[in-house]
Amino acid sequence: QEFRSHFGSSPHLQDLALLNLLCLTLVDSAMTLLKAIIVAVLGCVAAHDVRRPSELLPRAQAEAMGVVIRGNSSKTSSHELLEAQEMPTEFSWCNKDGKSYCTMSRNQHIPQY
């Protein structure tokens, strides 16, 4: 009776309406099944997700082993430990102690086909 009120008395339209309702029901059932499968798979993955223990020691344990944590610096800067040195007034790789370490300038950006 419900189909007749919506689709008239045509048997063809009633068959189409029933087919449409069947398809919607199948799609809904398939989605429910797919959701259940995803939950089952993800649940298994989560159950087998065994992580390695951290290789970093907790701060208290590191300090108990004698590690002194000073942050990212030391008491005396390495620049202060270096002595000042005289720099040469002239320098060239083309004449370093009487030897040339220079090579011929070549344009390497021109493609050679």
mmCIF file of C-alpha atoms in Angstrom, residues 18-61:
data_model
loop_
_atom_site.group_PDB
_atom_site.id
_atom_site.type_symbol
_atom_site.label_atom_id
_atom_site.label_comp_id
_atom_site.label_asym_id
_atom_site.label_seq_id
_atom_site.Cartn_x
_atom_site.Cartn_y
_atom_site.Cartn_z
ATOM 1 C CA LEU A 18 11.721 -2.150 -4.184
ATOM 2 C CA LEU A 19 15.022 -2.486 -6.025
ATOM 3 C CA ASN A 20 16.096 0.947 -4.789
ATOM 4 C CA LEU A 21 15.162 0.049 -1.209
ATOM 5 C CA LEU A 22 17.058 -3.252 -1.505
ATOM 6 C CA CYS A 23 20.174 -1.453 -2.812
ATOM 7 C CA LEU A 24 20.081 1.077 0.021
ATOM 8 C CA THR A 25 19.729 -1.736 2.559
ATOM 9 C CA LEU A 26 22.665 -3.623 1.025
ATOM 10 C CA VAL A 27 24.844 -0.510 1.007
ATOM 11 C CA ASP A 28 23.994 0.181 4.642
ATOM 12 C CA SER A 29 24.800 -3.434 5.586
ATOM 13 C CA ALA A 30 28.065 -3.316 3.629
ATOM 14 C CA MET A 31 29.110 -0.095 5.386
ATOM 15 C CA THR A 32 28.342 -1.621 8.780
ATOM 16 C CA LEU A 33 30.383 -4.714 7.894
ATOM 17 C CA LEU A 34 33.260 -2.572 6.585
ATOM 18 C CA LYS A 35 33.312 -0.529 9.802
ATOM 19 C CA ALA A 36 33.411 -3.745 11.851
ATOM 20 C CA ILE A 37 36.308 -5.084 9.763
ATOM 21 C CA ILE A 38 38.268 -1.840 10.143
ATOM 22 C CA VAL A 39 37.758 -1.822 13.908
ATOM 23 C CA ALA A 40 38.836 -5.472 14.113
ATOM 24 C CA VAL A 41 41.963 -4.889 12.007
ATOM 25 C CA LEU A 42 42.955 -1.706 13.812
ATOM 26 C CA GLY A 43 42.305 -3.372 17.128
ATOM 27 C CA CYS A 44 44.681 -6.194 16.191
ATOM 28 C CA VAL A 45 47.294 -3.723 14.985
ATOM 29 C CA ALA A 46 47.003 -1.716 18.193
ATOM 30 C CA ALA A 47 47.303 -4.893 20.277
ATOM 31 C CA HIS A 48 50.502 -5.883 18.440
ATOM 32 C CA ASP A 49 52.023 -2.380 18.492
ATOM 33 C CA VAL A 50 54.988 -3.187 20.698
ATOM 34 C CA ARG A 51 57.356 -0.250 20.943
ATOM 35 C CA ARG A 52 61.008 -0.450 21.766
ATOM 36 C CA PRO A 53 62.021 1.078 25.064
ATOM 37 C CA SER A 54 63.526 4.542 24.878
ATOM 38 C CA GLU A 55 67.300 4.681 24.595
ATOM 39 C CA LEU A 56 67.397 7.994 26.444
ATOM 40 C CA LEU A 57 67.993 7.852 30.152
ATOM 41 C CA PRO A 58 65.763 9.895 32.429
ATOM 42 C CA ARG A 59 67.580 12.960 33.775
ATOM 43 C CA ALA A 60 67.697 11.634 37.358
ATOM 44 C CA GLN A 61 69.202 8.331 36.221
#
